[in-house]
CSV table of C-alpha atoms in Angstrom, one decimal:
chain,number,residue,atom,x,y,z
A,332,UNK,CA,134.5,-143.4,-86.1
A,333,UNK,CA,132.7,-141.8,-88.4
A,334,UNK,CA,133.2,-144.6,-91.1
A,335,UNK,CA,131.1,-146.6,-88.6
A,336,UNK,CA,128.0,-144.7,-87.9
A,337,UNK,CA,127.5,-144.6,-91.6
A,338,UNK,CA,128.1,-148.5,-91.8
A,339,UNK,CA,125.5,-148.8,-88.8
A,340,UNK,CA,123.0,-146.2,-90.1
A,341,UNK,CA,122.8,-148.5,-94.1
A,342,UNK,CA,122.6,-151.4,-91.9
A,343,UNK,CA,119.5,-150.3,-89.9
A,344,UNK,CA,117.8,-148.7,-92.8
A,345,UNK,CA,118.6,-152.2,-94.8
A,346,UNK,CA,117.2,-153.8,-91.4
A,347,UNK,CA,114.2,-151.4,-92.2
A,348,UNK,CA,113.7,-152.0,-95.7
A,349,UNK,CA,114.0,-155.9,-95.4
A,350,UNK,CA,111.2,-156.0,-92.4
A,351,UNK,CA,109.0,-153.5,-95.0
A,352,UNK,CA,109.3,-156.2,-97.6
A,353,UNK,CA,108.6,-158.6,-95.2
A,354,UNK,CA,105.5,-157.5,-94.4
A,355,UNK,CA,104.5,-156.6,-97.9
A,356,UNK,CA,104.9,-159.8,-98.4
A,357,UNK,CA,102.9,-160.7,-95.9
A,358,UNK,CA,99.9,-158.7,-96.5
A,359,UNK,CA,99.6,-157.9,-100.3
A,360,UNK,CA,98.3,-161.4,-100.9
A,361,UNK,CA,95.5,-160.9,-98.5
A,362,UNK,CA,95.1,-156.9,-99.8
A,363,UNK,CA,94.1,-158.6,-103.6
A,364,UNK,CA,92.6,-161.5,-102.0
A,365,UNK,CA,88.9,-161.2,-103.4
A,366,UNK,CA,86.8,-163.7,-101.2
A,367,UNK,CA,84.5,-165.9,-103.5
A,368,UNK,CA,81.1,-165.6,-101.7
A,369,UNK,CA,80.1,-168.8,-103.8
A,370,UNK,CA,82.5,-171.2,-102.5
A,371,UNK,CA,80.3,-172.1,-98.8
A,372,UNK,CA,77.0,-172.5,-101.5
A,373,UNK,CA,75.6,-176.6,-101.5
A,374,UNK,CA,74.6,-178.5,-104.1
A,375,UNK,CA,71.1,-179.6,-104.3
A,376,UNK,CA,68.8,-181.6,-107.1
A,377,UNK,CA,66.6,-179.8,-108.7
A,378,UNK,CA,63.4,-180.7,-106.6
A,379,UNK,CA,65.0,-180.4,-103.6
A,380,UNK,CA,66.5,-176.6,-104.7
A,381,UNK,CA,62.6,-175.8,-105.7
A,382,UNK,CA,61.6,-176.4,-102.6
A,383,UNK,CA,64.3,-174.5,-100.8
A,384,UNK,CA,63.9,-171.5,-103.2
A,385,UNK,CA,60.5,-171.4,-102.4
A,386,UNK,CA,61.0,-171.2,-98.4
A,387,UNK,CA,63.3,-169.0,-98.4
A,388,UNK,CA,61.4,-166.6,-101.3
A,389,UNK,CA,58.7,-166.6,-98.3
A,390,UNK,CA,61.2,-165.4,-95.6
A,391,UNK,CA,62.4,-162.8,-97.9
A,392,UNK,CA,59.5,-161.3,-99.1
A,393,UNK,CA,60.2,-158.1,-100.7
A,394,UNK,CA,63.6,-158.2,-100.3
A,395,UNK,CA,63.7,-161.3,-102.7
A,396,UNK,CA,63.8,-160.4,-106.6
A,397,UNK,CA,63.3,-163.8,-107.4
A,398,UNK,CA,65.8,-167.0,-108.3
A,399,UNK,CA,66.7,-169.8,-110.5
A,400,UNK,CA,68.6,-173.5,-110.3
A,401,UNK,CA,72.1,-173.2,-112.1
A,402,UNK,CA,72.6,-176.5,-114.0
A,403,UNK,CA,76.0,-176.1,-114.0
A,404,UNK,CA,76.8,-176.1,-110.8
A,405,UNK,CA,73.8,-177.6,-109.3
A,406,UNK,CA,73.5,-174.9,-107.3
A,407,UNK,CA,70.6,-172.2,-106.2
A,408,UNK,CA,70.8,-168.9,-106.4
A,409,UNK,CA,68.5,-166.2,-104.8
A,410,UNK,CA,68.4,-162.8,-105.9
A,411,UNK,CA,68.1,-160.2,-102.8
A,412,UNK,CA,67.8,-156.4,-102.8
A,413,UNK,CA,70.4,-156.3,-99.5
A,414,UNK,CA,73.4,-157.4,-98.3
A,415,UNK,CA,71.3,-158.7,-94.8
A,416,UNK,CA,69.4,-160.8,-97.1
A,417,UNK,CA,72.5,-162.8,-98.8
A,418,UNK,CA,73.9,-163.4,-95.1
A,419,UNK,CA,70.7,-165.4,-94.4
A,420,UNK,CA,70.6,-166.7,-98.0
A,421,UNK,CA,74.1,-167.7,-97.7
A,422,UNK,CA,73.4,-169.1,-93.9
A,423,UNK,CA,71.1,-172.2,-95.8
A,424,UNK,CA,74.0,-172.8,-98.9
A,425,UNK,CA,72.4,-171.0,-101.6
A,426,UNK,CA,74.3,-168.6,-103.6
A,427,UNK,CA,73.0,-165.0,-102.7
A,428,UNK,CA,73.3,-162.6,-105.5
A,429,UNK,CA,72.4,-159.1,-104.6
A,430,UNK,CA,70.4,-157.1,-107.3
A,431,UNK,CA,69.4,-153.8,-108.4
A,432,UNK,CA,65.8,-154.4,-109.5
A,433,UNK,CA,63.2,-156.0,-106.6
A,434,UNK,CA,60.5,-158.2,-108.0
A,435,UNK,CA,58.2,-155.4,-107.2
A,436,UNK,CA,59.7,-153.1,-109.5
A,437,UNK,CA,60.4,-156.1,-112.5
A,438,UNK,CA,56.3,-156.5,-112.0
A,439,UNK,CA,55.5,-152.8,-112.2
A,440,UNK,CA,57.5,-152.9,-115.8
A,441,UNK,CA,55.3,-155.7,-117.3
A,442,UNK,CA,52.5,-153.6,-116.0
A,443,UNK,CA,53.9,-151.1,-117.8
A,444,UNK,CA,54.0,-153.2,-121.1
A,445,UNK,CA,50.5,-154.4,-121.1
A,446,UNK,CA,49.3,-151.2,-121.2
A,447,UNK,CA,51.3,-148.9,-122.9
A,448,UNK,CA,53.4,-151.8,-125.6
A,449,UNK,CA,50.4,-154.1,-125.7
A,450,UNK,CA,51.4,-154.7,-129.5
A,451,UNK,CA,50.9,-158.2,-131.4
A,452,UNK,CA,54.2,-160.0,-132.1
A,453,UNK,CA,55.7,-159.0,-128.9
A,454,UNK,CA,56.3,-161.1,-125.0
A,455,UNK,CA,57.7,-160.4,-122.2
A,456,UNK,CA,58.9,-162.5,-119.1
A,457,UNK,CA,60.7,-161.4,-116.1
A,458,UNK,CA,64.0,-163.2,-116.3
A,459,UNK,CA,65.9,-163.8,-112.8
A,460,UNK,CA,69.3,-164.5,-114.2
A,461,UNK,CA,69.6,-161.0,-115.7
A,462,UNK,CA,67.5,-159.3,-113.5
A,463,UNK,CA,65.6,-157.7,-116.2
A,464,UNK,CA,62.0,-157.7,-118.0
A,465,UNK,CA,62.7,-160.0,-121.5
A,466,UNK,CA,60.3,-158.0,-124.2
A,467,UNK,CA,60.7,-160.3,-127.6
A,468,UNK,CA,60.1,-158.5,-130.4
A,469,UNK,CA,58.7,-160.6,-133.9
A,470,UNK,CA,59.2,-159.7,-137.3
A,471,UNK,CA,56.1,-158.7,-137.4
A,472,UNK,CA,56.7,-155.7,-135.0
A,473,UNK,CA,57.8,-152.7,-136.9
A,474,UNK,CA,56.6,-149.1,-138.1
A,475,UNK,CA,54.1,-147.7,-135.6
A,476,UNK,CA,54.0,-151.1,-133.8
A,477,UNK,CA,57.9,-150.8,-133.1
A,478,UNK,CA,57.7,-147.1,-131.8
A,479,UNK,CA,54.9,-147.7,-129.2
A,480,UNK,CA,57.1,-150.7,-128.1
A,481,UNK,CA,60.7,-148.5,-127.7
A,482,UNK,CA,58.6,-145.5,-126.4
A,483,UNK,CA,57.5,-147.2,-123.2
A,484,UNK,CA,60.6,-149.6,-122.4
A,485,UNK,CA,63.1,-146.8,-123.1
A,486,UNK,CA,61.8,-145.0,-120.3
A,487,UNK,CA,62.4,-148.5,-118.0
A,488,UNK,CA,66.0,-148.5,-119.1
A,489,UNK,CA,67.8,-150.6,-116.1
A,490,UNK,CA,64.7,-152.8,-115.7
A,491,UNK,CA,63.5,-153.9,-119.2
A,492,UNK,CA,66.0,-155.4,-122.3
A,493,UNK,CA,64.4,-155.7,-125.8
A,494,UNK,CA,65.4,-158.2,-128.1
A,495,UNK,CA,64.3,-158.7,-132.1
A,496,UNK,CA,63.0,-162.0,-133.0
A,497,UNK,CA,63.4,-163.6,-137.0
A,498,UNK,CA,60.4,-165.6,-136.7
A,499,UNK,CA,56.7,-164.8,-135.9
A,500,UNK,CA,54.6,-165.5,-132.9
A,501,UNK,CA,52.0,-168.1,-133.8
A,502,UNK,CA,49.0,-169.8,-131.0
A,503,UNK,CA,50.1,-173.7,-130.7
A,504,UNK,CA,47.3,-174.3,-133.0
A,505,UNK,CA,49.2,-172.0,-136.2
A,506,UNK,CA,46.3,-170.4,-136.8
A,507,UNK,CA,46.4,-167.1,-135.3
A,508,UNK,CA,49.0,-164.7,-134.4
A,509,UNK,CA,50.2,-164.6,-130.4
A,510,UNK,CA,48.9,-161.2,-128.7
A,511,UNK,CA,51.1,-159.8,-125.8
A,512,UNK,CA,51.1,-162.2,-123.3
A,513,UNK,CA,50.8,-165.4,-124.6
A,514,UNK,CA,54.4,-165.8,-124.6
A,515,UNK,CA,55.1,-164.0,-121.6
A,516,UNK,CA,53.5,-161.4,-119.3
A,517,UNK,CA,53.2,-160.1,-115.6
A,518,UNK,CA,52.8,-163.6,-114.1
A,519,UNK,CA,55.2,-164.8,-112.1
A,520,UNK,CA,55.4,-168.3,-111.3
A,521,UNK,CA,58.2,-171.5,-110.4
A,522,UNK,CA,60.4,-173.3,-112.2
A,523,UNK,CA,60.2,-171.5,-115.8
A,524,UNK,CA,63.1,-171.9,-118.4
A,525,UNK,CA,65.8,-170.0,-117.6
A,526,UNK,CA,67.8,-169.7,-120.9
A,527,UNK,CA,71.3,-171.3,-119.8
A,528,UNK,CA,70.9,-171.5,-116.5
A,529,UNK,CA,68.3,-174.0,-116.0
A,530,UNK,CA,65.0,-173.7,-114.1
A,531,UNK,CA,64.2,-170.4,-112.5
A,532,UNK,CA,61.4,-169.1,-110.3
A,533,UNK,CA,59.2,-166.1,-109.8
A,534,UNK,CA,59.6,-165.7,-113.8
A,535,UNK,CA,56.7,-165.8,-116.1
């Protein structure tokens, strides 16, 4: 008698332990599923993603922090300050990739720079695929020119990455050294390189 309610007690708790495996099995695939918010974005041709970005940059308004065409993939992809925004991003096939900086801010930092690290041998662009302000640094830029410059962006850490440059800033004529802005600078403006990623938007 006894002998039997222990055989019918390891039998329901392997019943037990069986359906909890079961149902592991079940839902850990979905628990580490990670959904790939890419995989519903379109393809487009360039012109035709232009003229896309450039609709939807006007729906967005402040809540857009620019975008660029990815090459790669022939694919657009907005930058938004909000997860509302990517739904109605996502809603016409671009790729929505929500940011920390908004254009407003990335303009405010190359304000910033022209007058407080308005040095020769330096430009700056905003660049959508980082998200950042793009100071370039010459050769040229060092001493007192090099502190003025790392004064001002190291107080826009987040917003503004500075990178050193081997050769020298020169006007397309050769004959006179580039001052801030000719090789970068507040404007923003469609379809400017996008280092690797192809062409990008709202970037000087």
């Amino acid at each position: 008698m006894s002998h039997r309610r222990v055989n019918k007690r390891t039998l329901a708790i392997s019943g037990a332990a069986v359906a909890a495996l079961g149902a592991a099995a079940i839902l850990l695939p979905n628990a580490n599923a990670n959904p790939d918010k890419t995989s519903g974005a379109k393809t487009f041709s360039s012109p035709v993603a232009v003229k896309l970005a450039r609709s939807l940059a006007a729906d967005l308004g402040d809540n857009g922090a620019g975008w660029y065409y990815d090459n790669a993939n022939r694919q657009l992809v907005m930058n938004v300050v909000d997860e509302d925004s990517a739904e109605g991003v996502r809603a016409k096939g671009a790729v929505a990739k929500v940011v920390t900086n908004s254009m407003e801010e990335l303009k405010a930092a190359t304000r910033t720079l022209s007058s407080d690290a308005s040095v020769p041998g330096t430009a700056w662009s905003i660049d959508p695929v980082t998200n950042k302000v793009q100071v370039t640094a010459d050769r040229t830029v060092t001493g007192a020119k090099w502190a003025t410059l790392t004064k001002a962006t190291d107080q826009m850490e987040g917003t503004v990455s500075v990178k050193r440059s081997q050769g020298e800033f020169k006007k397309f004529d050769g004959e006179e050294a580039a001052r801030p802005g000719d090789n970068g600078g507040a404007g923003a403006g469609d379809a400017a390189g996008a280092a690797g990623a192809g062409d990008a938007g709202d970037a000087a």
